[in-house]
Amino acid sequence: MQHQSGCRGIWLLPLSLFLSSLGVARTGRSLLSCPTACLCASNILSCTKRDLVNVPQSLPRYTAQLDLSHNNLTHLRAQWTSIRLIHLHSLFLSHNNLHFISTEAFSPVPKLRYLDLSSNHLRTLDECLFSELQELEVLLLYNNRIMEVDRSAFDDMVHLQKLYLSQNQIARFPVELVKDRSKLPQLTLLDLSSNKLKLLPTSDLQDLPAWMKNGLYLHNNSLTCDCEIYKLFTHWQYRQLSSVVDFQEDLYCVHSKKTLSVFNMSSTLNCSEFKECAFEAHLGETLTISCDTKQKGMSKEWVTPNNERVLEEAGNSTARMLKDGSLQLRHIRVEDQGLYTCYAVGEVFNETLSVEVKVHNFTQHGPHDTLNTAYTTLVGCILSVVLVLIYLYLTPCRCWCRAGERPASHQGDSLSSSMLSTTPNHDPMAAGAGKDTGFDRRVAFLEPTGPGQGQNGKLKPGNTLPVPEGTKGQRKMSDPESVSSVFSDTPIVV
C-alpha cells in the first residue's frame, strides 16, 4: 500500500505542472514574467494603447520585440529598464509625447536593429544620441518637430541602412550624413521630404553613387529655383531613380514667390538643356569608370565598343575590370574611345548602363608645354627690350656731354670737318728714335677750300691726306687696310 501511494504522488506532480501550463495558455501570458499592462506571446511584448506614462518594470530578459506605441510617455531616461535587454531587436515608441531622450537611454539595448520614434514631440537630436546603437539598421524619426540635427548624432552607426526624417522642420540639409561615406557606409535610404529645405549642396549630391541617390527623397520642400537644381533632378529622372520617378509631381521650387515644377523651370530661368556628359581622357592616361547601378552589390560585366567582353586580367588589352566592378583603361589610346556597356544583375532587377569615352589626340602636358614655351618667349622679348632701353638711357655719358663741359681744342685749331684715326696706335719710327711721345694720335683737319677736297670739305676718292712733318709715306683713302674708322660729323678721338 505504501508503494502504491508513493507512485501516486509521483504521478500527481506532472499533472499539476500540466494544469499550470494550461492556465498560462488560457490567459495568454505568464503570471510570473509578463507585465500586467502588456500582452505576451513568446518573446514579443505588446504594451500599446494602455495610457502608460512610464515603461513597465520587470521586463523579461528574453524580450525580442517590445511595442510601447500609442501611450503617454514623455521621457526616455537611462533607467527606463532595470535590466539589460540583450535580445531586444525591435522597439516601437511611436505616437507618444516624447520630447526628451537621454544620451544613455539606449545603453541597455545594444543589439537593437529597428527603432521607431515617429510621431512624437522631439525638437533636437543631440550629440551622440544614437551612438550606442551600433547594430541599428532602421531608424524612424518622421512626424516630429525636429529643427536641429547635431553633426555627431548618428556617429558609429555603421550598420544603419534606412533613416526617415520626413515631416519635420529641418531647414539645413545634413550633408555630413551623405558626404562622408565612412560615417554611414550602409545607408541606402534617407528621407528628407516635407521639411523646410531651401538650398541643396548640388555638387555633393551629384557625386553620390546611384544606389544612394535612388533612396534620397527630397520632395515637398520649398527649394529655391536655379539651374543647378534643374540639372540635378533632370539627371536623376534620366537615370530613372525611384526618388524622382515616384514623386516627380511633388518636386517643386519657388521663384519670385511662384511655385514651379523643377522639370518645367528651364524656360523661366533660361537653363541649358541637360545632356549626359562623356568621360574624357588624354593619351597615355589611366581612366577608371564605375558601373553606377541603382542597387548595391550587383554582379557586373563590361563590354567594349568592339563587343568584346572585358576580363579582370587585362593581358595585352588596355581595358580590365576591377574587383569592385569598375572598368579601368590603362595607357589609353585614341582607338579606345567609344561606347562601353555595363550589364548588372541583381536580386530584384537587372540594369544596363552605357558610358561614352572620348580620347584627346595629345597628352595632357602637351598644351601646357606650348603655353610655357610661348610664355618664355614673351618674357625673353620683354627682357630684351628692357636691356636695350637700359643701354640707351642709363649708360655713362661721355666727358664732354656733361653740362657745362666741352672737349678741349687741339692746339687751338678749329675742326671744320671729320677726322680720321689710323689703326696703328704706336709709331714704330718714334720707338726706334727713342723718343717718348706718350701716345700717337694722328688727326687730319680738312679745310673746306683745300686742294683735293670735294663739296662740304669731303675728300675725293684717291686723294691723299696731308701728313704732318716727320712722317714718311702717304696713305690713300682707297686703301681699305689703312683706314680703321669712318667719317662722322662728330670728332672721334682714338
XYZ file of C-alpha atoms in Angstrom, residues 20-462:
443
model
C -0.391 25.192 -14.518
C 0.898 25.471 -18.092
C -2.660 25.062 -19.359
C -3.683 28.018 -17.239
C -0.913 30.155 -18.770
C -2.060 29.206 -22.244
C -5.657 30.222 -21.458
C -4.752 33.627 -20.024
C -2.282 34.304 -22.853
C 0.611 35.362 -20.578
C 2.839 34.083 -17.823
C 1.677 35.158 -14.374
C 5.295 35.324 -13.211
C 7.156 37.171 -16.059
C 4.742 39.138 -18.287
C 3.924 42.678 -17.036
C 0.314 43.254 -16.198
C -0.065 46.087 -18.733
C 1.214 44.000 -21.640
C 0.226 41.068 -23.749
C 2.961 38.483 -24.157
C 3.376 35.989 -26.919
C 6.598 34.091 -26.596
C 9.356 36.782 -26.756
C 7.005 39.513 -28.111
C 5.559 42.062 -25.682
C 2.717 44.330 -26.777
C 2.068 47.205 -24.372
C 0.312 49.535 -26.788
C -2.684 51.803 -26.068
C -2.535 51.453 -22.301
C -2.105 55.176 -21.419
C 1.257 54.397 -19.915
C 3.319 57.304 -18.534
C 6.254 55.045 -17.666
C 7.708 51.917 -19.178
C 6.527 48.787 -17.317
C 9.096 47.414 -14.913
C 10.364 43.851 -14.674
C 10.518 43.238 -18.399
C 11.555 39.670 -19.244
C 15.196 39.236 -20.251
C 14.233 37.225 -23.287
C 12.164 40.075 -24.800
C 12.969 40.384 -28.505
C 10.233 42.801 -29.618
C 8.684 45.498 -27.425
C 5.763 47.665 -28.554
C 5.125 50.764 -26.415
C 3.377 52.857 -29.081
C 0.239 54.964 -28.550
C 0.875 55.816 -24.918
C 1.693 58.977 -22.929
C 5.432 58.575 -22.460
C 7.206 61.945 -22.249
C 10.761 60.985 -21.221
C 13.031 58.094 -22.039
C 15.667 58.149 -19.358
C 18.702 55.965 -18.842
C 16.847 53.902 -16.197
C 13.746 53.173 -18.241
C 14.517 49.453 -17.819
C 16.142 47.909 -14.784
C 17.905 45.120 -16.716
C 19.820 44.876 -19.982
C 17.670 43.532 -22.785
C 20.407 41.943 -24.858
C 17.902 40.049 -27.026
C 15.741 43.038 -27.932
C 15.958 43.797 -31.682
C 12.793 45.899 -32.266
C 11.491 48.779 -30.140
C 8.311 50.712 -31.015
C 7.822 54.109 -29.331
C 5.701 55.925 -31.906
C 2.660 58.082 -31.098
C 3.762 59.149 -27.655
C 4.584 62.569 -26.234
C 8.335 62.075 -26.124
C 10.291 65.313 -26.072
C 13.379 64.169 -24.193
C 15.644 61.188 -24.766
C 18.744 60.654 -22.674
C 22.046 60.010 -24.455
C 22.333 56.872 -22.304
C 18.796 55.670 -22.966
C 19.908 53.021 -25.461
C 22.761 51.540 -23.464
C 20.556 48.665 -22.150
C 19.594 47.602 -25.696
C 22.902 47.310 -27.647
C 21.541 44.734 -30.136
C 18.629 46.858 -31.317
C 18.135 46.763 -35.116
C 14.789 48.539 -35.514
C 13.751 51.708 -33.641
C 10.508 53.623 -34.236
C 10.383 57.117 -32.692
C 7.941 58.607 -35.180
C 5.013 60.882 -34.295
C 6.457 62.357 -31.132
C 7.476 65.841 -29.982
C 11.245 65.664 -30.454
C 12.833 69.007 -31.380
C 16.564 68.310 -31.437
C 18.816 65.327 -31.978
C 21.628 65.825 -29.519
C 25.274 64.915 -29.738
C 25.977 61.170 -29.977
C 22.317 60.431 -29.244
C 22.255 57.127 -31.137
C 25.932 56.193 -30.893
C 25.172 53.235 -28.638
C 23.056 51.628 -31.362
C 25.870 50.231 -33.462
C 23.699 47.349 -34.719
C 20.727 49.520 -35.708
C 19.552 49.160 -39.324
C 16.294 51.169 -39.461
C 15.543 54.424 -37.618
C 12.160 56.160 -37.925
C 12.022 59.819 -36.831
C 9.345 61.186 -39.148
C 6.457 63.390 -37.970
C 8.300 65.064 -35.127
C 9.270 68.696 -34.598
C 12.967 68.287 -35.276
C 14.691 71.540 -36.180
C 18.329 70.804 -35.377
C 20.398 67.717 -36.025
C 23.787 67.549 -34.355
C 26.613 66.502 -36.673
C 27.552 63.642 -34.344
C 24.027 62.413 -33.581
C 24.476 59.356 -35.819
C 28.142 58.606 -35.169
C 29.247 54.961 -35.011
C 26.045 53.719 -36.660
C 27.949 51.689 -39.219
C 25.015 49.328 -39.972
C 22.285 51.933 -40.431
C 20.549 51.412 -43.779
C 17.347 53.472 -43.611
C 16.850 56.834 -41.935
C 13.427 58.555 -42.044
C 13.460 62.278 -41.192
C 10.459 63.458 -43.196
C 7.681 65.732 -41.909
C 9.907 67.735 -39.613
C 11.166 71.338 -39.584
C 14.709 70.778 -40.842
C 15.981 73.829 -42.749
C 19.608 72.758 -43.333
C 20.463 69.702 -45.372
C 22.586 67.354 -43.181
C 25.286 66.964 -45.823
C 27.588 65.203 -43.355
C 25.297 62.170 -43.488
C 25.980 61.556 -47.177
C 29.281 63.309 -47.967
C 31.467 61.290 -45.616
C 30.792 57.726 -46.706
C 32.699 56.329 -43.705
C 30.109 57.846 -41.353
C 27.101 55.840 -42.564
C 28.614 53.398 -45.070
C 25.490 51.203 -45.367
C 22.921 53.987 -45.714
C 20.698 53.358 -48.751
C 17.637 55.444 -47.830
C 17.479 58.977 -46.465
C 14.017 60.554 -46.398
C 14.119 64.356 -46.013
C 10.797 65.060 -47.690
C 8.250 67.535 -46.307
C 10.744 69.690 -44.437
C 11.833 73.331 -44.805
C 14.821 72.858 -47.076
C 15.553 75.742 -49.447
C 19.118 75.093 -50.599
C 20.802 71.847 -51.572
C 24.520 71.014 -51.884
C 24.109 70.059 -55.550
C 27.780 69.264 -56.217
C 27.943 66.882 -53.242
C 24.659 65.219 -54.170
C 25.716 64.767 -57.778
C 28.862 62.904 -56.660
C 26.867 60.323 -54.694
C 26.596 56.802 -56.113
C 23.325 55.981 -57.883
C 22.276 53.459 -55.232
C 22.394 56.287 -52.677
C 20.611 58.857 -54.857
C 17.946 56.257 -55.629
C 16.866 56.407 -51.972
C 17.346 60.143 -51.311
C 13.873 61.675 -51.078
C 13.653 65.481 -51.268
C 10.124 66.162 -52.481
C 7.701 68.575 -50.796
C 10.396 71.099 -49.902
C 10.276 74.765 -50.868
C 13.561 74.697 -52.775
C 14.928 77.841 -54.381
C 14.792 77.559 -58.175
C 18.103 77.633 -60.038
C 19.665 75.839 -62.989
C 21.746 73.568 -60.760
C 18.594 72.178 -59.152
C 17.138 71.643 -62.616
C 20.222 69.761 -63.846
C 20.369 67.646 -60.676
C 16.817 66.315 -60.809
C 16.745 66.063 -64.598
C 19.771 63.805 -64.417
C 18.075 61.674 -61.740
C 14.983 61.453 -63.910
C 17.138 60.392 -66.872
C 18.589 57.608 -64.722
C 15.066 56.574 -63.645
C 15.861 56.889 -59.942
C 12.956 55.992 -57.668
C 13.318 59.105 -55.509
C 12.417 61.249 -58.533
C 10.286 58.995 -60.724
C 7.896 58.052 -57.902
C 7.466 61.621 -56.626
C 8.164 63.855 -59.637
C 4.843 65.678 -59.217
C 5.845 66.682 -55.677
C 9.260 68.051 -56.682
C 8.850 71.815 -56.910
C 10.767 75.020 -56.260
C 9.981 78.682 -55.606
C 10.924 81.532 -57.948
C 9.671 85.092 -57.433
C 7.086 83.779 -54.968
C 5.776 81.389 -57.601
C 5.830 77.624 -57.237
C 7.267 75.818 -60.259
C 7.949 72.220 -61.086
C 11.683 71.555 -61.123
C 11.313 69.985 -64.562
C 9.470 72.983 -66.086
C 11.583 75.858 -64.787
C 14.273 75.721 -67.514
C 12.335 78.110 -69.766
C 11.761 80.543 -66.902
C 15.428 80.646 -65.881
C 16.869 80.049 -69.385
C 18.686 76.927 -68.232
C 20.644 74.974 -70.830
C 19.267 71.635 -71.915
C 20.568 68.694 -69.916
C 22.983 66.370 -71.697
C 24.665 63.286 -70.320
C 28.385 64.023 -70.085
C 31.043 61.744 -71.552
C 34.271 60.724 -69.852
C 37.291 62.499 -71.345
C 40.930 61.392 -71.229
C 44.292 62.171 -72.839
C 46.787 59.846 -74.452
C 48.636 57.604 -72.010
C 46.347 58.296 -69.056
C 44.593 55.757 -66.824
C 40.803 56.140 -66.635
C 38.559 54.346 -64.115
C 34.778 54.218 -64.696
C 32.353 52.825 -62.131
C 29.255 50.859 -63.090
C 26.920 53.245 -61.251
C 23.950 50.974 -60.568
C 20.771 51.806 -58.652
C 21.174 48.785 -56.400
C 24.177 47.981 -54.292
C 26.020 44.674 -54.605
C 25.018 43.726 -58.160
C 27.218 41.462 -60.286
C 28.643 43.382 -63.258
C 30.138 42.752 -66.671
C 31.665 45.221 -69.168
C 31.665 45.108 -72.974
C 33.957 47.266 -75.146
C 32.842 49.275 -78.232
C 34.057 46.305 -80.315
C 31.618 43.998 -78.458
C 34.455 42.283 -76.613
C 33.987 41.143 -73.024
C 36.319 42.827 -70.536
C 38.166 40.416 -68.250
C 39.624 41.053 -64.831
C 43.095 40.225 -66.144
C 43.920 42.744 -68.846
C 46.809 40.881 -70.507
C 47.830 42.924 -73.533
C 44.499 44.730 -73.603
C 44.041 48.298 -72.415
C 40.765 47.562 -70.554
C 40.286 45.408 -67.482
C 37.590 45.058 -64.806
C 38.445 45.702 -61.169
C 37.148 43.667 -58.245
C 34.511 46.274 -57.361
C 33.055 46.061 -60.881
C 34.688 49.247 -62.200
C 36.245 49.484 -65.666
C 39.886 50.564 -65.894
C 41.515 51.785 -69.121
C 45.309 51.878 -68.834
C 47.676 53.717 -71.185
C 44.658 54.898 -73.088
C 44.831 55.263 -76.878
C 42.712 57.053 -79.460
C 41.270 53.749 -80.662
C 39.968 53.084 -77.119
C 37.271 55.750 -77.391
C 33.673 54.725 -77.904
C 30.637 53.426 -76.021
C 31.285 50.978 -73.172
C 28.357 48.991 -71.764
C 27.926 47.593 -68.251
C 25.469 44.744 -67.664
C 24.443 44.469 -63.998
C 22.435 41.611 -62.493
C 20.791 41.912 -59.059
C 18.311 40.125 -56.844
C 15.425 42.469 -57.668
C 16.127 43.687 -61.227
C 18.754 43.869 -63.955
C 20.258 47.076 -65.275
C 22.194 48.132 -68.382
C 24.392 51.230 -68.393
C 26.219 52.811 -71.332
C 29.202 55.141 -70.863
C 30.839 57.164 -73.645
C 34.603 57.702 -73.572
C 36.373 60.418 -75.585
C 40.156 60.425 -76.007
C 42.041 63.589 -76.946
C 44.803 63.032 -79.503
C 47.541 64.554 -77.329
C 48.999 64.102 -73.878
C 47.758 66.130 -71.000
C 51.057 68.053 -70.787
C 51.181 68.963 -74.487
C 49.139 72.180 -74.382
C 50.900 73.209 -71.166
C 54.328 72.812 -72.775
C 53.209 75.003 -75.678
C 51.918 77.582 -73.234
C 55.169 77.509 -71.274
C 57.210 77.987 -74.479
C 55.123 80.967 -75.531
C 55.362 82.432 -72.062
C 59.139 82.003 -72.029
C 59.427 83.652 -75.451
C 57.320 86.597 -74.312
C 59.404 87.075 -71.188
C 62.591 86.914 -73.277
C 61.297 89.620 -75.632
C 60.327 91.895 -72.765
C 63.693 91.381 -71.118
C 65.483 92.218 -74.374
C 63.523 95.463 -74.731
C 64.333 96.406 -71.142
C 68.039 95.772 -71.695
C 68.028 97.913 -74.853
C 66.336 100.761 -73.006
C 68.855 100.470 -70.183
C 71.698 100.591 -72.695
C 70.277 103.638 -74.464
C 69.299 105.749 -71.491
C 71.289 104.566 -68.493
C 74.865 104.124 -69.926
C 77.580 106.528 -68.587
C 77.851 109.795 -70.552
C 80.984 110.981 -72.341
C 83.010 113.590 -70.525
C 82.044 116.364 -72.865
C 78.351 115.574 -72.807
C 78.086 116.657 -69.223
C 76.547 120.010 -68.578
C 78.941 122.922 -68.825
C 81.847 120.949 -70.254
C 83.323 120.987 -73.736
C 86.079 118.890 -75.272
C 89.414 120.729 -75.292
C 90.581 122.011 -78.680
C 93.748 120.560 -80.207
C 96.438 123.272 -80.385
C 93.867 125.990 -80.835
C 92.851 124.813 -84.278
C 89.192 124.681 -85.187
C 87.802 121.449 -86.507
C 85.777 122.052 -89.611
C 85.327 118.524 -90.845
C 85.648 114.870 -89.980
C 88.762 113.387 -88.588
C 90.277 110.054 -89.405
C 92.124 107.888 -86.971
C 94.683 105.382 -88.154
C 94.831 101.865 -86.904
C 98.443 101.815 -85.612
C 98.376 103.210 -82.068
C 102.200 103.155 -81.743
C 104.628 104.671 -84.207
C 107.426 102.214 -84.885
C 109.646 105.023 -86.158
C 109.211 107.014 -82.991
C 110.001 103.966 -80.958
C 113.191 103.435 -82.929
C 114.258 107.041 -82.327
C 113.988 106.510 -78.647
C 111.648 109.439 -78.125
C 108.810 109.130 -75.635
C 105.841 110.802 -77.217
C 103.387 109.359 -74.718
C 100.806 108.425 -77.342
C 100.455 108.575 -81.094
C 97.377 110.354 -82.374
C 97.011 111.384 -85.953
C 94.276 113.926 -86.585
C 93.518 115.232 -90.053
C 91.965 118.683 -90.245
C 90.178 119.098 -93.515
C 89.742 122.669 -94.700
C 86.804 123.283 -96.983
C 88.966 125.130 -99.572
C 91.991 122.861 -99.526
C 93.141 121.031 -102.573
C 91.819 117.615 -103.309
C 88.566 118.236 -101.475
C 85.132 117.935 -102.787
C 81.997 119.641 -101.665
C 81.351 120.147 -97.945
C 85.025 119.547 -97.268
C 84.902 115.824 -98.058
C 87.795 114.110 -99.717
C 87.526 112.729 -103.156
C 88.408 109.110 -103.620
C 92.065 108.584 -104.450
